Tab-separated table of C-alpha atoms in Angstrom:
chain	number	residue	atom	x	y	z
A	302	UNK	CA	-21.310	16.851	13.431
A	303	UNK	CA	-18.509	16.645	10.910
A	304	UNK	CA	-17.156	13.154	10.456
A	305	UNK	CA	-13.456	12.589	10.725
A	306	UNK	CA	-11.360	9.866	9.256
A	307	UNK	CA	-11.912	7.813	6.184
A	308	UNK	CA	-15.325	6.258	5.786
A	309	UNK	CA	-14.440	2.832	4.509
A	310	UNK	CA	-17.142	1.265	2.376
A	311	UNK	CA	-18.130	-2.039	3.902
A	312	UNK	CA	-19.360	-5.241	2.367
A	313	UNK	CA	-20.766	-8.137	4.362
A	314	UNK	CA	-21.313	-11.478	2.663
A	315	UNK	CA	-22.279	-14.935	3.784
A	316	UNK	CA	-19.605	-17.577	3.736
A	317	UNK	CA	-19.765	-19.396	0.434
A	318	UNK	CA	-21.336	-16.529	-1.472
A	319	UNK	CA	-19.520	-14.530	-4.115
A	320	UNK	CA	-18.184	-11.067	-3.313
A	321	UNK	CA	-17.812	-8.114	-5.633
A	322	UNK	CA	-15.680	-5.149	-4.582
A	323	UNK	CA	-15.696	-2.054	-6.739
A	324	UNK	CA	-13.207	0.701	-7.379
A	325	UNK	CA	-13.384	3.853	-9.463
A	326	UNK	CA	-10.302	5.631	-10.724
A	327	UNK	CA	-9.915	9.039	-12.276
A	328	UNK	CA	-6.667	9.019	-14.239
A	329	UNK	CA	-7.367	8.063	-17.838
A	330	UNK	CA	-3.630	7.515	-18.327
A	331	UNK	CA	-3.522	4.713	-15.760
A	332	UNK	CA	-2.477	1.525	-17.496
A	333	UNK	CA	-1.748	-0.919	-14.708
A	334	UNK	CA	-3.960	-1.865	-11.786
A	335	UNK	CA	-3.446	-4.002	-8.723
A	336	UNK	CA	-5.731	-5.319	-6.026
A	337	UNK	CA	-4.237	-5.643	-2.551
A	338	UNK	CA	-5.649	-7.356	0.523
A	339	UNK	CA	-4.789	-6.033	3.977
A	340	UNK	CA	-5.572	-8.091	7.037
A	341	UNK	CA	-5.622	-6.504	10.457
A	342	UNK	CA	-2.109	-5.766	11.689
A	343	UNK	CA	-0.434	-6.699	8.437
A	344	UNK	CA	0.858	-4.997	5.339
A	345	UNK	CA	-1.033	-4.978	2.030
A	346	UNK	CA	-0.660	-8.246	0.148
A	347	UNK	CA	-0.831	-8.576	-3.640
A	348	UNK	CA	-3.890	-10.437	-4.948
A	349	UNK	CA	-4.071	-9.887	-8.683
A	350	UNK	CA	-3.134	-7.337	-11.306
A	351	UNK	CA	-4.333	-6.325	-14.745
A	352	UNK	CA	-2.969	-4.203	-17.557
A	353	UNK	CA	-5.081	-1.769	-19.483
A	354	UNK	CA	-4.905	-3.872	-22.665
A	355	UNK	CA	-7.069	-6.457	-20.928
A	356	UNK	CA	-10.597	-6.271	-19.560
A	357	UNK	CA	-10.581	-9.436	-17.485
A	358	UNK	CA	-8.084	-11.538	-15.656
A	359	UNK	CA	-8.645	-14.578	-13.502
A	360	UNK	CA	-6.698	-16.019	-10.631
A	361	UNK	CA	-7.441	-18.593	-8.011
A	362	UNK	CA	-10.986	-17.787	-6.808
A	363	UNK	CA	-10.504	-14.149	-7.870
A	364	UNK	CA	-11.355	-12.281	-11.052
A	365	UNK	CA	-10.572	-8.675	-11.863
A	366	UNK	CA	-12.650	-6.772	-14.398
A	367	UNK	CA	-11.543	-3.517	-15.955
A	368	UNK	CA	-13.853	-1.083	-17.727
A	369	UNK	CA	-11.695	1.691	-19.101
A	370	UNK	CA	-14.653	3.509	-20.612
A	371	UNK	CA	-16.085	4.357	-17.215
A	372	UNK	CA	-12.803	4.011	-15.319
A	373	UNK	CA	-14.064	1.211	-13.134
A	374	UNK	CA	-12.336	-1.787	-11.654
A	375	UNK	CA	-13.898	-4.663	-9.759
A	376	UNK	CA	-12.648	-7.643	-7.807
A	377	UNK	CA	-14.786	-10.741	-7.676
A	378	UNK	CA	-14.112	-13.369	-5.039
A	379	UNK	CA	-15.776	-16.720	-5.562
A	380	UNK	CA	-17.021	-18.834	-2.661
A	381	UNK	CA	-15.962	-16.279	-0.061
A	382	UNK	CA	-14.281	-17.741	3.003
A	383	UNK	CA	-13.744	-16.370	6.530
A	384	UNK	CA	-10.084	-15.859	5.698
A	385	UNK	CA	-11.111	-13.392	3.005
A	386	UNK	CA	-12.226	-10.904	5.652
A	387	UNK	CA	-9.920	-7.909	5.219
A	388	UNK	CA	-9.663	-4.452	3.703
A	389	UNK	CA	-9.234	-4.536	-0.067
A	390	UNK	CA	-7.455	-1.741	-1.912
A	391	UNK	CA	-7.251	-1.054	-5.585
A	392	UNK	CA	-4.127	0.711	-6.827
A	393	UNK	CA	-3.361	2.294	-10.167
A	394	UNK	CA	-0.276	3.507	-11.923
A	395	UNK	CA	0.856	4.822	-15.265
A	396	UNK	CA	4.133	5.030	-17.097
A	397	UNK	CA	3.997	8.785	-16.675
A	398	UNK	CA	4.024	8.439	-12.904
A	399	UNK	CA	7.285	6.491	-12.885
A	400	UNK	CA	5.208	3.577	-11.689
A	401	UNK	CA	4.162	5.141	-8.394
A	402	UNK	CA	1.032	3.452	-7.113
A	403	UNK	CA	-2.010	5.514	-6.190
A	404	UNK	CA	-4.184	3.670	-3.702
A	405	UNK	CA	-7.920	3.885	-3.244
A	406	UNK	CA	-9.415	4.281	0.200
A	407	UNK	CA	-10.249	0.595	0.565
A	408	UNK	CA	-13.297	-1.577	1.177
A	409	UNK	CA	-13.821	-3.596	4.355
A	410	UNK	CA	-15.040	-7.094	3.537
A	411	UNK	CA	-16.614	-9.071	6.371
A	412	UNK	CA	-17.512	-12.705	5.834
A	413	UNK	CA	-20.403	-13.874	7.968
A	414	UNK	CA	-20.553	-17.494	9.175
B	273	UNK	CA	12.893	-15.166	0.537
B	274	UNK	CA	11.871	-13.623	3.848
B	275	UNK	CA	10.061	-10.756	2.184
B	276	UNK	CA	10.424	-7.115	3.142
B	277	UNK	CA	11.667	-6.819	6.713
B	278	UNK	CA	10.849	-3.852	8.903
B	279	UNK	CA	11.968	-2.988	12.393
B	280	UNK	CA	10.848	-2.264	14.952
B	281	UNK	CA	7.310	-3.616	14.609
B	282	UNK	CA	6.075	-1.290	17.311
B	283	UNK	CA	7.541	1.937	18.617
B	284	UNK	CA	6.220	4.114	21.406
B	285	UNK	CA	8.035	7.346	22.031
B	286	UNK	CA	7.519	10.745	23.533
B	287	UNK	CA	7.027	13.946	21.612
B	288	UNK	CA	10.329	15.515	20.654
B	289	UNK	CA	12.268	12.284	20.496
B	290	UNK	CA	14.012	11.020	17.385
B	291	UNK	CA	12.530	7.947	15.746
B	292	UNK	CA	14.289	5.745	13.210
B	293	UNK	CA	12.433	3.132	11.234
B	294	UNK	CA	14.336	0.487	9.299
B	295	UNK	CA	13.663	-1.528	6.200
B	296	UNK	CA	15.369	-4.354	4.381
B	297	UNK	CA	13.923	-4.813	0.888
B	298	UNK	CA	13.658	-8.085	-0.936
B	299	UNK	CA	17.005	-9.059	-2.373
B	300	UNK	CA	17.297	-8.092	-6.030
B	301	UNK	CA	14.603	-5.438	-5.904
B	302	UNK	CA	15.863	-2.044	-6.990
B	303	UNK	CA	12.948	0.162	-6.002
B	304	UNK	CA	11.939	0.951	-2.448
B	305	UNK	CA	8.937	2.862	-1.164
B	306	UNK	CA	8.003	4.323	2.210
B	307	UNK	CA	4.287	4.725	2.973
B	308	UNK	CA	2.313	6.023	5.923
B	309	UNK	CA	-1.150	4.729	6.773
B	310	UNK	CA	-3.628	6.502	9.019
B	311	UNK	CA	-7.369	6.371	9.456
B	312	UNK	CA	-7.591	10.007	8.427
B	313	UNK	CA	-5.609	9.864	5.199
B	314	UNK	CA	-5.350	6.215	4.220
B	315	UNK	CA	-2.184	4.964	2.556
B	316	UNK	CA	0.168	7.761	1.490
B	317	UNK	CA	3.432	7.484	-0.411
B	318	UNK	CA	6.161	9.419	1.390
B	319	UNK	CA	9.231	8.765	-0.739
B	320	UNK	CA	10.627	6.239	-3.132
B	321	UNK	CA	14.091	5.209	-4.235
B	322	UNK	CA	15.326	3.625	-7.416
B	323	UNK	CA	18.772	2.030	-7.310
B	324	UNK	CA	19.341	3.639	-3.894
B	325	UNK	CA	18.682	7.138	-5.241
B	326	UNK	CA	15.701	9.142	-3.970
B	327	UNK	CA	13.458	9.823	-6.947
B	328	UNK	CA	10.477	11.613	-5.453
B	329	UNK	CA	10.163	12.847	-1.889
B	330	UNK	CA	7.206	15.139	-2.498
B	331	UNK	CA	5.115	13.068	-0.141
B	332	UNK	CA	7.357	13.695	2.835
B	333	UNK	CA	5.241	15.817	5.180
B	334	UNK	CA	7.895	18.247	6.323
B	335	UNK	CA	11.545	18.698	7.104
B	336	UNK	CA	11.254	16.646	10.266
B	337	UNK	CA	11.105	13.586	8.015
B	338	UNK	CA	14.148	12.247	6.216
B	339	UNK	CA	14.931	8.980	4.449
B	340	UNK	CA	18.149	7.363	3.348
B	341	UNK	CA	19.151	4.302	1.417
B	342	UNK	CA	22.891	3.801	1.882
B	343	UNK	CA	22.899	0.505	0.003
B	344	UNK	CA	20.612	-1.833	-1.879
B	345	UNK	CA	19.677	-3.818	1.200
B	346	UNK	CA	18.860	-1.144	3.752
B	347	UNK	CA	16.808	2.014	4.152
B	348	UNK	CA	15.840	4.215	7.066
B	349	UNK	CA	13.058	6.697	7.679
B	350	UNK	CA	13.832	9.166	10.420
B	351	UNK	CA	11.548	11.585	12.217
B	352	UNK	CA	13.234	14.259	14.279
B	353	UNK	CA	11.642	15.648	16.370
B	354	UNK	CA	8.596	13.431	16.496
B	355	UNK	CA	5.107	14.802	17.168
B	356	UNK	CA	1.849	13.084	18.215
B	357	UNK	CA	0.393	13.635	14.734
B	358	UNK	CA	3.131	11.399	13.330
B	359	UNK	CA	1.443	8.422	14.973
B	360	UNK	CA	0.642	5.980	12.186
B	361	UNK	CA	1.669	2.691	10.654
B	362	UNK	CA	4.675	3.102	8.391
B	363	UNK	CA	5.141	0.590	5.595
B	364	UNK	CA	8.144	-0.110	3.474
B	365	UNK	CA	7.639	-1.794	0.097
B	366	UNK	CA	10.027	-2.951	-2.585
B	367	UNK	CA	9.685	-3.855	-6.224
B	368	UNK	CA	11.836	-5.182	-9.039
B	369	UNK	CA	11.828	-1.909	-10.941
B	370	UNK	CA	9.882	1.283	-11.400
B	371	UNK	CA	9.903	1.130	-15.154
B	372	UNK	CA	7.703	-1.838	-15.883
B	373	UNK	CA	4.509	-3.468	-14.767
B	374	UNK	CA	5.461	-4.805	-11.410
B	375	UNK	CA	3.751	-5.081	-8.092
B	376	UNK	CA	5.146	-3.712	-4.880
B	377	UNK	CA	5.743	-6.084	-2.004
B	378	UNK	CA	4.922	-4.657	1.403
B	379	UNK	CA	6.568	-5.271	4.738
B	380	UNK	CA	4.571	-5.871	7.929
B	381	UNK	CA	4.807	-2.219	8.945
B	382	UNK	CA	5.961	-0.315	12.007
B	383	UNK	CA	3.229	0.983	14.271
B	384	UNK	CA	4.464	4.284	15.680
B	385	UNK	CA	2.839	5.954	18.652
B	386	UNK	CA	4.082	9.372	19.700
B	387	UNK	CA	2.801	10.429	23.097
């Protein structure tokens, strides 16, 4: 039968392993990207951002990579912990959009003990 | 700072009733956004304000939805009359400005159930 609702991509990783979450975008004019983390019952929380004049940015345990050629964004989480279990969204914006964010559908990350 | 504050956190109402959701943005932020999140459609932007003025309301589903921002520290999203398909989590977010590279800070959301 026809599926209803969003089919969230899922990623399961062992505690302590590294996680890589991917995101594709379509707007070649997008020049600012943000990764958000949303835990169950909470609002999206900012993790890290990157501008289009960069291809890599590092934070605490997280790294964002941007490949503008193929319009691909990834979030790498080092030494994944149980508290990292959440839905992760990428968001993009451009100056032409008056800085409105366009969100991806999200990826469910589950950290296994 | 307490972050973006939304109230109520949960609302259960019957079809046809008026629902008012409230938001207090982070002090000093001059942009405010209302989003709706459902399993079917994900996170959707409904409307956003800059300096208390509505800039783009093209995401508002229909005339039953209205939003106001009477001052820099308060906004409301009203649904009248409410319908079961309006059931969703409604988020308010604020940001320093819409003209530069700035993140949006989200509130905890209001979970609305329309019976």
